[in-house]
Coordinates of C-alpha atoms and ligand atoms in Angstrom, one line a residue:
X559 CA 19.8 50.7 272.0
X560 CA 23.8 51.0 272.3
X561 CA 24.0 55.0 272.1
X562 CA 20.8 54.6 275.0
X563 CA 23.5 53.1 277.4
X564 CA 25.9 55.1 276.7
X565 CA 24.0 57.8 277.9
X566 CA 22.3 56.2 280.5
X567 CA 26.4 55.4 281.8
X568 CA 27.4 59.2 281.3
X569 CA 24.3 60.5 283.0
X570 CA 25.0 58.0 286.0
X571 CA 29.4 58.3 285.7
X572 CA 28.0 62.8 285.7
X573 CA 25.5 62.4 288.8
X574 CA 28.0 60.1 290.8
X575 CA 30.0 63.2 290.7
X576 CA 28.0 65.7 291.3
X577 CA 26.7 63.5 294.5
X578 CA 30.9 63.8 295.3
X579 CA 31.4 67.0 294.7
X580 CA 27.9 68.0 297.1
X581 CA 28.9 65.9 299.3
X582 CA 32.5 67.2 299.5
X583 CA 31.0 70.4 299.6
X584 CA 28.4 70.6 302.0
X585 CA 31.6 69.0 304.9
X586 CA 32.4 71.2 308.0
X587 CA 29.6 73.9 307.2
X588 CA 27.6 74.7 310.2
X589 CA 23.8 74.7 310.4
X590 CA 21.8 77.5 310.3
X591 CA 18.5 75.7 311.5
X592 CA 15.5 78.3 310.3
X593 CA 13.2 78.5 313.5
X594 CA 13.0 74.5 313.4
X595 CA 9.9 75.1 315.0
X596 CA 6.7 72.0 313.3
X597 CA 4.1 74.0 314.2
X598 CA 1.6 75.1 311.4
X599 CA -0.1 78.8 311.4
X600 CA 2.5 80.6 311.7
X601 CA 4.1 82.0 308.4
X602 CA 4.9 85.8 307.5
X603 CA 4.7 86.5 303.7
X604 CA 6.5 89.5 304.8
X605 CA 9.7 87.1 306.2
X606 CA 12.7 87.3 303.7
X607 CA 14.4 83.8 302.7
X608 CA 16.8 83.2 304.9
X609 CA 20.7 83.1 303.0
X610 CA 22.3 80.4 303.4
X611 CA 19.7 77.3 303.9
X612 CA 20.9 73.4 303.2
X613 CA 18.7 72.5 300.4
X614 CA 19.1 68.2 300.0
X615 CA 17.3 66.9 296.6
X616 CA 15.9 63.3 297.2
X617 CA 14.5 61.8 293.9
X618 CA 12.9 58.3 293.1
X619 CA 16.3 57.4 291.4
X620 CA 19.1 59.6 290.2
X621 CA 20.0 57.9 287.2
X622 CA 16.5 59.0 285.7
X623 CA 17.2 61.8 283.1
X624 CA 13.9 63.2 284.3
X625 CA 15.1 64.0 288.0
X626 CA 18.3 64.7 286.3
X627 CA 16.5 67.6 284.8
X628 CA 13.9 68.2 288.0
X629 CA 16.6 68.4 290.1
X630 CA 19.0 70.6 288.0
X631 CA 16.1 73.1 287.9
X632 CA 16.1 72.6 291.9
X633 CA 19.3 73.9 292.3
X634 CA 19.2 76.9 289.7
X635 CA 16.7 78.4 292.6
X636 CA 18.6 77.4 295.6
X637 CA 21.5 79.2 293.9
X638 CA 19.1 81.8 292.9
X639 CA 18.4 82.1 297.2
X640 CA 22.1 82.2 297.9
X641 CA 21.7 78.4 299.6
X642 CA 23.4 74.6 299.4
X643 CA 22.3 72.9 297.0
X644 CA 22.9 68.5 297.6
X645 CA 21.1 66.0 295.3
X646 CA 22.0 62.3 296.4
X647 CA 19.7 59.3 296.0
X648 CA 19.4 55.3 295.2
X649 CA 20.3 54.1 291.8
X650 CA 16.6 52.0 291.6
X651 CA 13.7 53.6 292.9
X652 CA 13.0 51.5 296.0
X653 CA 11.9 53.2 299.2
X654 CA 14.0 51.3 301.3
X655 CA 17.0 52.9 300.0
X656 CA 15.5 56.0 300.4
X657 CA 14.8 55.8 304.0
X658 CA 19.0 55.3 304.5
X659 CA 19.3 58.7 302.9
X660 CA 16.6 61.0 304.9
X661 CA 18.7 59.4 307.6
X662 CA 22.1 60.6 307.0
X663 CA 20.1 64.0 305.5
X664 CA 19.1 64.3 308.7
X665 CA 21.9 64.0 310.7
X666 CA 23.7 66.0 308.1
X667 CA 21.3 68.8 309.7
X668 CA 19.3 69.4 306.5
X669 CA 16.9 72.2 306.7
X670 CA 14.9 71.6 303.5
X671 CA 14.8 68.2 302.4
X672 CA 12.6 67.8 298.9
X673 CA 11.9 64.3 297.8
X674 CA 10.1 62.2 295.7
X675 CA 8.8 59.4 297.8
X676 CA 8.8 56.1 296.3
X677 CA 6.2 54.7 298.0
X678 CA 3.8 57.0 300.0
X679 CA 4.0 54.6 303.4
X680 CA 7.1 54.1 304.3
X681 CA 9.5 56.6 304.4
X682 CA 7.3 58.4 306.8
X683 CA 9.3 57.6 309.9
X684 CA 12.3 58.8 308.9
X685 CA 11.1 61.3 307.0
X686 CA 9.1 62.8 310.5
X687 CA 12.5 61.5 312.4
X688 CA 14.1 64.2 309.8
X689 CA 10.8 66.9 310.7
X690 CA 11.9 66.6 314.9
X691 CA 15.5 66.9 314.0
X692 CA 14.5 71.0 312.2
X693 CA 14.1 69.8 308.9
X694 CA 11.2 71.4 306.3
X695 CA 10.0 68.1 304.2
X696 CA 9.0 69.0 301.3
X697 CA 7.5 66.1 298.6
X698 CA 7.6 66.9 294.9
X699 CA 6.2 64.9 291.5
X700 CA 5.6 61.5 293.6
X701 CA 3.6 62.6 297.4
X702 CA 3.8 60.5 300.7
X703 CA 1.1 60.4 302.7
X704 CA 0.2 64.2 303.7
X705 CA 1.0 64.7 307.5
X706 CA 4.5 63.0 306.8
X707 CA 5.7 66.2 304.7
X708 CA 4.8 70.0 304.7
X709 CA 4.2 70.6 301.5
X710 CA 3.4 68.7 298.3
X711 CA 4.7 70.4 294.8
X712 CA 2.1 68.9 292.4
X713 CA 3.3 68.1 288.3
X714 CA -0.4 68.8 287.1
X715 CA -3.5 67.4 288.8
X716 CA -3.3 63.7 289.1
X717 CA -7.6 64.4 287.8
X718 CA -5.7 66.5 285.3
X719 CA -3.4 63.7 284.3
X720 CA -5.5 61.0 284.3
X721 CA -7.9 62.9 281.7
X722 CA -4.7 63.7 279.3
X723 CA -4.2 60.3 278.9
X724 CA -6.8 58.2 278.5
X725 CA -7.9 60.7 275.8
X726 CA -4.8 60.7 274.2
X727 CA -4.7 56.7 273.9
X728 CA -8.3 56.7 272.6
X729 CA -8.0 59.7 269.8
X730 CA -4.9 57.7 269.2
X731 CA -6.9 53.9 268.7
X732 CA -10.0 55.5 267.5
X733 CA -12.2 54.9 270.3
X734 CA -12.4 51.5 270.6
X735 CA -10.8 48.6 271.8
X736 CA -8.0 46.7 274.1
X737 CA -5.7 49.0 276.5
X738 CA -3.1 48.7 279.4
X739 CA -1.1 50.8 281.5
X740 CA 2.7 49.6 281.9
X741 CA 3.7 51.7 284.7
X742 CA 6.3 52.8 287.1
X743 CA 7.2 51.4 290.7
X744 CA 3.7 49.2 291.8
X745 CA 4.2 51.1 295.0
X746 CA 4.6 54.5 293.3
X747 CA 2.0 57.3 294.8
X748 CA 1.9 59.6 292.0
X749 CA 1.8 56.4 289.4
X750 CA -0.9 54.8 291.3
X751 CA -3.2 58.4 291.8
X752 CA -2.7 58.7 288.1
X753 CA -4.2 55.4 287.1
X754 CA -6.4 55.1 289.6
X755 CA -8.4 58.1 287.8
X756 CA -7.8 57.0 284.7
X757 CA -10.1 54.0 285.6
X758 CA -12.8 56.7 286.7
X759 CA -12.1 58.4 283.5
X760 CA -12.7 55.4 281.7
X761 CA -16.1 54.8 282.7
X762 CA -17.3 58.7 280.5
X763 CA -20.1 57.5 277.8
X764 CA -17.2 58.7 275.1
X765 CA -15.0 55.7 276.4
X766 CA -17.2 53.2 276.7
X767 CA -15.6 50.9 273.9
X768 CA -12.1 51.4 275.2
X769 CA -11.1 48.6 277.7
X770 CA -8.6 48.1 280.1
X771 CA -7.1 44.9 280.3
X772 CA -3.9 45.4 282.7
X773 CA -1.7 47.1 284.7
X774 CA 2.0 45.8 283.9
X775 CA 4.5 47.4 286.0
X776 CA 8.3 47.8 284.4
X777 CA 9.8 49.3 288.8
X778 CA 10.4 52.9 286.4
X779 CA 14.0 50.0 285.0
X780 CA 14.5 50.4 281.7
X781 CA 15.1 46.5 281.0
X782 CA 12.3 45.1 283.0
X783 CA 9.8 47.9 280.9
X784 CA 11.1 46.7 278.1
X785 CA 10.7 42.9 278.8
X786 CA 7.0 44.0 280.6
X787 CA 6.4 45.9 277.0
X788 CA 6.9 42.5 275.4
X789 CA 4.9 40.7 277.6
X790 CA 2.1 42.2 277.4
X791 CA 1.8 42.3 273.6
X792 CA 2.7 38.7 273.3
X793 CA -0.7 38.3 276.1
X794 CA -3.1 39.9 274.5
X795 CA -3.4 39.8 270.8
X796 CA -5.8 42.1 270.2
X797 CA -3.8 44.7 272.2
X798 CA -5.0 48.0 270.5
X799 CA -2.6 50.6 272.7
X800 CA -0.6 50.9 275.7
X801 CA -0.4 54.4 277.9
X802 CA 2.7 54.6 279.7
X803 CA 2.9 57.1 282.5
X804 CA 6.1 57.2 283.3
X805 CA 9.7 58.3 281.5
X806 CA 11.8 55.2 281.7
X807 CA 8.4 53.1 281.0
X808 CA 7.3 55.0 278.1
X809 CA 10.6 55.5 276.3
X810 CA 11.5 51.3 277.2
X811 CA 8.1 50.6 275.3
X812 CA 9.4 53.0 272.6
X813 CA 12.4 51.1 271.7
X814 CA 10.6 47.8 271.8
X815 CA 8.0 48.7 269.8
X816 CA 10.5 50.2 267.3
X817 CA 12.1 47.2 266.3
X818 CA 9.1 45.0 266.1
X819 CA 6.2 44.2 264.0
X820 CA 4.0 46.0 266.5
X821 CA 5.3 49.6 265.2
X822 CA 2.5 51.8 264.2
X823 CA -0.2 49.1 264.7
X824 CA -0.3 49.1 268.4
X825 CA -0.2 53.1 269.8
X826 CA 2.2 53.9 272.8
X827 CA 1.4 57.1 274.8
X828 CA 2.7 57.8 278.2
X829 CA 4.3 60.7 279.9
X830 CA 7.9 61.1 278.6
X831 CA 10.6 63.8 278.5
X832 CA 11.0 65.3 274.1
X833 CA 14.8 64.4 274.1
X834 CA 13.6 60.7 275.1
X835 CA 11.0 60.0 272.4
X836 CA 12.3 62.2 269.9
X837 CA 13.2 59.5 267.3
X838 CA 10.7 57.6 268.1
X839 CA 7.8 60.4 267.6
X840 CA 10.2 61.3 264.1
X841 CA 10.1 57.3 263.4
X842 CA 6.4 57.3 263.3
X843 CA 6.4 54.7 266.8
X844 CA 4.5 57.4 268.5
X845 CA 1.9 59.7 267.8
X846 CA 1.9 62.1 270.8
X847 CA 2.5 61.7 274.7
X848 CA 2.5 64.6 278.1
X849 CA 4.3 65.8 280.1
X850 CA 5.5 69.3 281.8
X851 CA 9.0 70.8 282.7
X852 CA 10.6 68.2 284.9
X853 CA 13.2 71.8 286.5
X854 CA 10.6 74.2 286.2
X855 CA 9.1 71.4 289.4
X856 CA 12.0 71.7 291.2
X857 CA 12.9 74.9 291.1
X858 CA 9.6 75.4 292.5
X859 CA 9.9 72.6 294.8
X860 CA 13.2 74.6 295.7
X861 CA 11.6 77.7 296.3
X862 CA 8.4 75.9 298.3
X863 CA 11.4 74.4 300.7
X864 CA 12.8 78.0 301.3
X865 CA 9.9 79.7 302.0
X866 CA 9.0 77.4 304.4
X867 CA 12.3 76.8 306.2
X868 CA 12.2 81.1 306.2
X869 CA 8.7 81.6 307.6
X870 CA 7.5 82.8 305.4
X871 CA 4.7 79.8 304.7
X872 CA 3.0 76.9 307.0
X873 CA 1.9 74.9 304.1
X874 CA -1.6 75.9 305.5
X875 CA -4.3 76.6 302.5
X876 CA -4.4 79.8 301.3
X877 CA -0.4 80.8 302.4
X878 CA 1.0 82.6 299.3
X879 CA 4.9 82.2 298.5
X880 CA 6.8 83.8 295.2
X881 CA 8.7 81.6 293.4
X882 CA 11.6 83.2 291.1
X883 CA 11.4 83.0 287.4
X884 CA 7.7 82.2 287.6
X885 CA 6.0 84.0 290.0
X886 CA 3.8 83.6 292.7
X887 CA 2.3 79.9 294.4
X888 CA -0.7 79.4 297.1
X889 CA -0.8 76.5 299.0
X890 CA -3.9 74.2 298.0
X891 CA -6.0 72.2 300.3
X892 CA -3.7 69.3 301.7
X893 CA -0.5 71.6 301.6
X894 CA -0.4 71.1 297.5
X895 CA 1.1 73.5 295.3
X896 CA 0.2 72.8 291.6
X897 CA 3.0 73.5 289.5
X898 CA 0.3 73.9 286.0
X899 CA -1.1 72.1 283.5
X900 CA 1.0 69.6 281.3
X901 CA 2.6 70.0 277.5
X902 CA 1.4 67.3 274.8
X903 CA 4.3 66.7 272.7
X904 CA 4.3 65.2 268.8
X905 CA 5.8 65.8 265.7
X906 CA 4.7 69.6 265.2
X907 CA 6.6 71.2 268.5
X908 CA 9.5 68.1 269.4
X909 CA 11.3 70.6 268.6
X910 CA 11.6 73.3 270.1
X911 CA 12.5 70.8 273.5
X912 CA 15.2 70.3 275.0
X913 CA 14.9 67.4 278.5
Ligands
RAM1177 C1 9.4 58.8 286.0 C2 8.9 58.7 287.0 C3 8.0 60.2 287.7 C4 7.5 60.1 287.4 C5 8.1 60.1 285.9 C6 6.4 60.6 284.6 O1 10.4 59.7 285.3 O2 7.8 57.7 287.6 O3 7.6 60.1 289.3 O4 6.4 62.1 287.5 O5 8.2 59.4 284.9

Protein backbone atom coordinates (compact mmCIF):
# COMPACT_ATOMS: atom_id res chain seq x y z
CA UNK A 1 0.00 0.00 0.00
CA UNK A 2 2.85 2.34 0.79
CA UNK A 3 4.53 1.71 -2.53
CA UNK A 4 1.22 2.30 -4.28
CA UNK A 5 0.82 5.57 -2.47
CA UNK A 6 4.34 6.62 -3.41
CA UNK A 7 3.59 5.69 -7.02
CA UNK A 8 0.49 7.84 -6.95
CA UNK A 9 2.32 10.80 -5.51
CA UNK A 10 5.01 10.34 -8.12
CA UNK A 11 2.45 10.25 -10.91
CA UNK A 12 0.77 13.37 -9.56
CA UNK A 13 4.06 15.23 -9.40
CA UNK A 14 4.87 14.18 -12.97
CA UNK A 15 1.46 15.29 -14.16
CA UNK A 16 1.80 18.61 -12.40
CA UNK A 17 5.17 19.14 -14.00
CA UNK A 18 3.74 18.25 -17.39
CA UNK A 19 0.87 20.65 -16.76
CA UNK A 20 3.20 23.51 -15.87
CA UNK A 21 5.45 22.82 -18.83
CA UNK A 22 2.41 22.52 -21.10
CA UNK A 23 1.02 25.83 -19.92
CA UNK A 24 4.36 27.55 -20.40
CA UNK A 25 4.77 26.08 -23.87
CA UNK A 26 1.35 27.29 -24.95
CA UNK A 27 1.72 30.85 -23.69
CA UNK A 28 2.16 33.47 -26.35
CA UNK A 29 1.30 31.37 -29.39
CA UNK A 30 -1.16 32.82 -31.84
CA UNK A 31 -4.33 31.03 -32.73
CA UNK A 32 -4.79 29.14 -35.94
CA UNK A 33 -8.54 28.85 -35.90
CA UNK A 34 -9.07 25.94 -38.19
CA UNK A 35 -12.15 27.02 -40.06
CA UNK A 36 -14.18 28.01 -37.02
CA UNK A 37 -17.42 26.98 -38.67
CA UNK A 38 -19.61 24.74 -36.59
CA UNK A 39 -21.71 23.59 -39.52
CA UNK A 40 -21.58 19.85 -40.10
CA UNK A 41 -21.62 18.14 -43.42
CA UNK A 42 -18.89 20.10 -45.20
CA UNK A 43 -16.20 17.47 -44.80
CA UNK A 44 -13.44 17.17 -47.37
CA UNK A 45 -11.67 13.80 -46.95
CA UNK A 46 -8.76 15.05 -49.05
CA UNK A 47 -8.06 18.11 -46.89
CA UNK A 48 -4.54 17.90 -45.45
CA UNK A 49 -4.14 17.86 -41.66
CA UNK A 50 -3.29 21.42 -40.60
CA UNK A 51 -0.01 21.99 -38.85
CA UNK A 52 0.21 23.80 -35.53
CA UNK A 53 -3.20 22.77 -34.22
CA UNK A 54 -3.60 23.40 -30.49
CA UNK A 55 -5.04 20.18 -29.07
CA UNK A 56 -5.83 19.91 -25.35
CA UNK A 57 -6.69 16.79 -23.38
CA UNK A 58 -9.00 17.14 -20.38
CA UNK A 59 -9.47 13.72 -18.73
CA UNK A 60 -11.91 12.85 -15.94
CA UNK A 61 -9.00 13.24 -13.54
CA UNK A 62 -5.23 13.56 -13.90
CA UNK A 63 -3.91 11.39 -11.05
CA UNK A 64 -5.16 8.18 -12.66
CA UNK A 65 -2.63 5.99 -14.53
CA UNK A 66 -5.32 5.06 -17.07
CA UNK A 67 -5.61 8.68 -18.18
CA UNK A 68 -1.86 9.27 -18.00
CA UNK A 69 -1.46 6.45 -20.54
CA UNK A 70 -4.39 7.63 -22.66
CA UNK A 71 -3.21 11.23 -22.73
CA UNK A 72 0.31 10.15 -23.62
CA UNK A 73 -1.19 8.32 -26.61
CA UNK A 74 -2.84 11.62 -27.50
CA UNK A 75 0.47 13.41 -27.20
CA UNK A 76 2.09 10.91 -29.57
CA UNK A 77 -0.56 11.62 -32.20
CA UNK A 78 -0.41 15.40 -31.73
CA UNK A 79 3.36 15.25 -32.20
CA UNK A 80 2.88 13.24 -35.40
CA UNK A 81 0.53 15.87 -36.85
CA UNK A 82 2.92 18.66 -35.80
CA UNK A 83 0.46 20.18 -33.38
CA UNK A 84 0.76 21.59 -29.86
CA UNK A 85 -0.34 19.21 -27.09
CA UNK A 86 -1.40 20.04 -23.57
CA UNK A 87 -3.06 18.13 -20.77
CA UNK A 88 -5.02 19.75 -17.95
CA UNK A 89 -7.58 18.43 -15.51
CA UNK A 90 -8.81 18.01 -11.96
CA UNK A 91 -7.32 15.61 -9.42
CA UNK A 92 -10.81 14.45 -8.44
CA UNK A 93 -13.26 13.10 -11.00
CA UNK A 94 -15.86 15.88 -10.85
CA UNK A 95 -17.81 17.65 -13.58
CA UNK A 96 -17.85 21.04 -11.86
CA UNK A 97 -14.08 21.23 -11.86
CA UNK A 98 -13.99 20.22 -15.53
CA UNK A 99 -16.14 23.25 -16.38
CA UNK A 100 -13.51 25.75 -15.28
CA UNK A 101 -10.81 23.93 -17.25
CA UNK A 102 -13.00 24.03 -20.38
CA UNK A 103 -13.58 27.76 -19.95
CA UNK A 104 -9.85 28.39 -19.65
CA UNK A 105 -9.04 26.21 -22.67
CA UNK A 106 -11.65 28.07 -24.66
CA UNK A 107 -10.16 31.44 -23.67
CA UNK A 108 -6.73 30.14 -24.65
CA UNK A 109 -8.04 29.52 -28.17
CA UNK A 110 -7.67 25.77 -28.40
CA UNK A 111 -8.46 24.31 -31.82
CA UNK A 112 -9.50 21.00 -30.28
CA UNK A 113 -10.61 19.96 -26.80
CA UNK A 114 -10.55 16.21 -26.18
CA UNK A 115 -12.36 15.31 -22.97
CA UNK A 116 -13.66 12.38 -20.95
CA UNK A 117 -16.86 13.62 -19.32
CA UNK A 118 -17.58 13.18 -15.63
CA UNK A 119 -21.26 13.89 -16.37
CA UNK A 120 -23.23 13.75 -19.64
CA UNK A 121 -24.94 17.13 -19.08
CA UNK A 122 -22.98 19.23 -16.62
CA UNK A 123 -20.14 20.23 -18.94
CA UNK A 124 -22.32 20.87 -21.99
CA UNK A 125 -22.76 24.60 -21.47
CA UNK A 126 -19.02 25.15 -21.26
CA UNK A 127 -18.37 22.89 -24.27
CA UNK A 128 -20.97 24.73 -26.33
CA UNK A 129 -19.28 28.03 -25.51
CA UNK A 130 -15.94 26.57 -26.53
CA UNK A 131 -17.51 25.38 -29.80
CA UNK A 132 -18.94 28.84 -30.40
CA UNK A 133 -15.43 30.23 -29.89
CA UNK A 134 -14.18 27.94 -32.66
CA UNK A 135 -12.94 24.80 -30.92
CA UNK A 136 -13.80 21.32 -32.15
CA UNK A 137 -14.94 19.01 -29.36
CA UNK A 138 -14.05 15.34 -29.16
CA UNK A 139 -15.19 13.23 -26.23
CA UNK A 140 -13.33 10.02 -25.56
CA UNK A 141 -13.75 7.29 -22.93
CA UNK A 142 -16.87 8.88 -21.37
CA UNK A 143 -19.32 10.82 -23.55
CA UNK A 144 -21.53 13.87 -23.12
CA UNK A 145 -24.91 14.17 -24.75
CA UNK A 146 -24.18 13.89 -28.49
CA UNK A 147 -25.14 17.50 -29.23
CA UNK A 148 -22.36 18.83 -26.98
CA UNK A 149 -19.52 17.43 -29.10
CA UNK A 150 -18.73 16.59 -32.71
CA UNK A 151 -17.26 13.11 -32.22
CA UNK A 152 -17.17 10.52 -29.41
CA UNK A 153 -14.27 8.08 -29.56
CA UNK A 154 -15.57 5.00 -27.78
CA UNK A 155 -13.12 2.38 -26.56
CA UNK A 156 -15.43 -0.57 -27.19
CA UNK A 157 -19.18 -0.59 -27.81
CA UNK A 158 -21.03 -0.41 -24.49
CA UNK A 159 -22.71 -3.68 -25.40
CA UNK A 160 -19.31 -5.31 -25.94
CA UNK A 161 -18.14 -4.22 -22.49
CA UNK A 162 -21.35 -5.39 -20.80
CA UNK A 163 -21.11 -8.83 -22.42
CA UNK A 164 -17.44 -9.16 -21.52
CA UNK A 165 -17.86 -8.19 -17.87
CA UNK A 166 -20.90 -10.37 -17.18
CA UNK A 167 -19.30 -13.36 -18.92
CA UNK A 168 -16.10 -12.96 -16.89
CA UNK A 169 -17.81 -12.84 -13.50
CA UNK A 170 -20.24 -15.61 -14.34
CA UNK A 171 -17.41 -17.93 -15.38
CA UNK A 172 -15.47 -17.10 -12.23
CA UNK A 173 -18.34 -17.78 -9.81
CA UNK A 174 -19.39 -20.97 -11.60
CA UNK A 175 -22.54 -19.42 -13.10
CA UNK A 176 -24.37 -19.03 -9.80
CA UNK A 177 -24.66 -16.62 -6.87
CA UNK A 178 -24.89 -13.00 -5.74
CA UNK A 179 -22.78 -10.35 -7.39
CA UNK A 180 -22.33 -6.60 -6.87
CA UNK A 181 -20.95 -3.81 -9.01
CA UNK A 182 -18.39 -1.32 -7.67
CA UNK A 183 -18.55 1.61 -10.07
CA UNK A 184 -16.82 4.96 -10.50
CA UNK A 185 -18.79 8.19 -9.92
CA UNK A 186 -22.58 8.03 -9.88
CA UNK A 187 -22.91 10.31 -12.94
CA UNK A 188 -20.16 8.78 -15.11
CA UNK A 189 -21.62 8.42 -18.60
CA UNK A 190 -19.47 5.45 -19.55
CA UNK A 191 -19.94 3.32 -16.42
CA UNK A 192 -23.67 4.08 -16.31
CA UNK A 193 -24.12 2.96 -19.93
CA UNK A 194 -22.18 -0.24 -19.24
CA UNK A 195 -24.10 -1.00 -16.03
CA UNK A 196 -27.48 -0.48 -17.73
CA UNK A 197 -26.47 -3.00 -20.40
CA UNK A 198 -24.99 -5.43 -17.84
CA UNK A 199 -28.42 -5.49 -16.18
CA UNK A 200 -29.96 -6.40 -19.55
CA UNK A 201 -27.27 -9.01 -20.17
CA UNK A 202 -28.02 -10.62 -16.80
CA UNK A 203 -31.58 -11.30 -17.98
CA UNK A 204 -30.31 -13.89 -20.46
CA UNK A 205 -31.20 -17.49 -19.52
CA UNK A 206 -27.55 -18.52 -19.13
CA UNK A 207 -27.23 -16.00 -16.30
CA UNK A 208 -30.50 -17.00 -14.63
CA UNK A 209 -28.71 -17.97 -11.41
CA UNK A 210 -26.52 -14.87 -11.19
CA UNK A 211 -28.15 -12.19 -9.05
CA UNK A 212 -27.01 -8.55 -8.97
CA UNK A 213 -27.65 -7.31 -5.41
CA UNK A 214 -26.37 -3.73 -5.51
CA UNK A 215 -24.28 -1.06 -7.23
CA UNK A 216 -21.80 0.88 -5.09
CA UNK A 217 -19.82 3.98 -6.09
CA UNK A 218 -16.15 4.48 -5.25
CA UNK A 219 -16.02 7.81 -7.15
CA UNK A 220 -12.80 6.79 -8.92
CA UNK A 221 -11.12 7.55 -5.62
CA UNK A 222 -8.73 4.93 -4.29
CA UNK A 223 -9.63 5.16 -0.59
CA UNK A 224 -13.38 5.47 -1.16
CA UNK A 225 -13.32 2.46 -3.51
CA UNK A 226 -11.34 0.45 -0.95
CA UNK A 227 -13.91 1.25 1.75
CA UNK A 228 -16.86 0.53 -0.52
CA UNK A 229 -15.42 -2.90 -1.31
CA UNK A 230 -15.04 -3.61 2.39
CA UNK A 231 -18.63 -2.44 2.95
CA UNK A 232 -19.99 -4.68 0.20
CA UNK A 233 -18.37 -7.77 1.67
CA UNK A 234 -19.73 -6.97 5.13
CA UNK A 235 -23.23 -6.10 3.95
CA UNK A 236 -23.66 -9.11 1.66
CA UNK A 237 -22.28 -12.22 3.38
CA UNK A 238 -23.36 -14.44 0.44
CA UNK A 239 -21.59 -12.33 -2.15
CA UNK A 240 -19.77 -14.50 -4.70
CA UNK A 241 -18.35 -11.87 -6.99
CA UNK A 242 -17.81 -8.19 -7.76
CA UNK A 243 -17.51 -6.44 -11.12
CA UNK A 244 -15.63 -3.14 -10.91
CA UNK A 245 -15.67 -1.51 -14.36
CA UNK A 246 -13.20 1.22 -13.42
CA UNK A 247 -9.41 0.99 -13.26
CA UNK A 248 -9.36 2.88 -9.96
CA UNK A 249 -12.13 0.79 -8.40
CA UNK A 250 -10.87 -2.63 -9.44
CA UNK A 251 -7.30 -1.94 -8.23
CA UNK A 252 -8.53 -0.69 -4.83
CA UNK A 253 -10.98 -3.58 -4.52
CA UNK A 254 -8.22 -6.08 -5.34
CA UNK A 255 -5.97 -4.52 -2.72
CA UNK A 256 -8.68 -4.91 -0.08
CA UNK A 257 -9.52 -8.44 -1.15
CA UNK A 258 -5.90 -9.61 -1.23
CA UNK A 259 -5.46 -8.75 2.45
CA UNK A 260 -8.81 -10.11 3.61
CA UNK A 261 -10.36 -13.44 4.54
CA UNK A 262 -12.31 -13.33 1.25
CA UNK A 263 -9.24 -13.66 -0.96
CA UNK A 264 -9.78 -16.44 -3.50
CA UNK A 265 -13.32 -17.00 -2.19
CA UNK A 266 -15.04 -13.88 -3.50
CA UNK A 267 -14.20 -13.30 -7.16
CA UNK A 268 -13.33 -9.89 -8.56
CA UNK A 269 -13.21 -8.81 -12.17
CA UNK A 270 -13.59 -5.53 -13.98
CA UNK A 271 -11.70 -3.10 -16.16
CA UNK A 272 -8.15 -2.58 -14.98
CA UNK A 273 -4.69 -1.72 -16.23
CA UNK A 274 -2.26 -4.67 -16.32
CA UNK A 275 0.33 -2.72 -14.34
CA UNK A 276 -2.09 -1.97 -11.49
CA UNK A 277 -3.53 -5.49 -11.45
CA UNK A 278 -0.43 -7.63 -12.02
CA UNK A 279 0.33 -8.39 -8.37
CA UNK A 280 -3.27 -9.40 -7.67
CA UNK A 281 -3.37 -11.77 -10.63
CA UNK A 282 -0.11 -13.31 -9.51
CA UNK A 283 -1.15 -13.72 -5.86
CA UNK A 284 -4.44 -15.40 -6.82
CA UNK A 285 -6.80 -12.57 -5.81
CA UNK A 286 -8.00 -11.99 -9.38
CA UNK A 287 -8.43 -14.61 -12.13
CA UNK A 288 -9.08 -12.38 -15.13
CA UNK A 289 -10.10 -8.82 -16.03
CA UNK A 290 -10.28 -6.74 -19.19
CA UNK A 291 -9.35 -3.43 -20.82
CA UNK A 292 -8.52 -1.83 -24.15
CA UNK A 293 -5.25 -0.08 -24.81
CA UNK A 294 -5.71 3.41 -23.29
CA UNK A 295 -2.78 4.79 -25.31
CA UNK A 296 -4.50 3.79 -28.56
CA UNK A 297 -7.71 5.40 -27.34
CA UNK A 298 -6.00 8.74 -26.72
CA UNK A 299 -4.09 8.45 -29.99
CA UNK A 300 -7.28 7.86 -31.97
CA UNK A 301 -9.09 10.71 -30.19
CA UNK A 302 -6.30 13.16 -31.06
CA UNK A 303 -6.41 12.12 -34.72
CA UNK A 304 -10.20 12.52 -34.75
CA UNK A 305 -9.74 16.04 -33.37
CA UNK A 306 -7.09 16.91 -35.94
CA UNK A 307 -9.31 15.56 -38.74
CA UNK A 308 -12.22 17.70 -37.48
CA UNK A 309 -10.14 20.85 -37.13
CA UNK A 310 -8.68 20.32 -40.62
CA UNK A 311 -12.10 19.86 -42.24
CA UNK A 312 -11.43 16.22 -43.19
CA UNK A 313 -14.48 15.11 -41.23
CA UNK A 314 -17.46 16.95 -39.76
CA UNK A 315 -18.58 14.20 -37.40
CA UNK A 316 -21.32 13.03 -39.77
CA UNK A 317 -22.04 9.33 -40.16
CA UNK A 318 -19.89 7.83 -42.89
CA UNK A 319 -17.05 10.38 -42.62
CA UNK A 320 -13.68 8.65 -42.85
CA UNK A 321 -10.22 9.54 -41.61
CA UNK A 322 -6.86 7.90 -41.09
CA UNK A 323 -5.46 7.72 -37.56
CA UNK A 324 -1.72 7.20 -38.12
CA UNK A 325 -0.52 3.74 -37.13
CA UNK A 326 -4.07 2.59 -36.29
CA UNK A 327 -5.27 2.98 -39.87
CA UNK A 328 -8.63 4.12 -41.22
CA UNK A 329 -11.78 4.74 -39.16
CA UNK A 330 -15.35 5.55 -40.15
CA UNK A 331 -17.63 7.79 -38.09
CA UNK A 332 -20.78 5.90 -37.12
CA UNK A 333 -24.23 6.97 -35.99
CA UNK A 334 -24.34 9.95 -33.58
CA UNK A 335 -20.72 10.81 -34.35
CA UNK A 336 -19.31 7.71 -32.64
CA UNK A 337 -15.96 6.18 -33.62
CA UNK A 338 -15.15 2.79 -32.02
CA UNK A 339 -11.57 1.74 -31.24
CA UNK A 340 -12.02 -2.03 -31.07
CA UNK A 341 -12.67 -5.05 -28.85
CA UNK A 342 -11.29 -5.33 -25.29
CA UNK A 343 -8.43 -7.61 -24.27
CA UNK A 344 -8.81 -10.09 -21.40
CA UNK A 345 -5.80 -10.33 -19.08
CA UNK A 346 -4.94 -13.30 -16.87
CA UNK A 347 -1.85 -15.14 -15.60
CA UNK A 348 -1.06 -16.43 -19.08
CA UNK A 349 -0.65 -13.06 -20.81
CA UNK A 350 -0.40 -10.25 -18.24
CA UNK A 351 3.37 -10.01 -18.43
CA UNK A 352 3.19 -9.16 -22.11
CA UNK A 353 1.62 -5.78 -21.28
CA UNK A 354 3.15 -2.70 -19.76
CA UNK A 355 0.59 0.03 -19.14
C1 LIG B 1 -11.36 4.64 -14.93
C2 LIG B 1 -12.26 5.72 -15.48
C3 LIG B 1 -12.41 5.62 -16.98
C4 LIG B 1 -12.78 4.21 -17.40
C5 LIG B 1 -11.76 3.23 -16.88
C6 LIG B 1 -12.10 1.81 -17.23
O1 LIG B 1 -10.03 4.93 -15.20
O2 LIG B 1 -13.50 5.64 -14.86
O3 LIG B 1 -13.40 6.52 -17.41
O4 LIG B 1 -12.92 4.09 -18.80
O5 LIG B 1 -11.69 3.36 -15.46
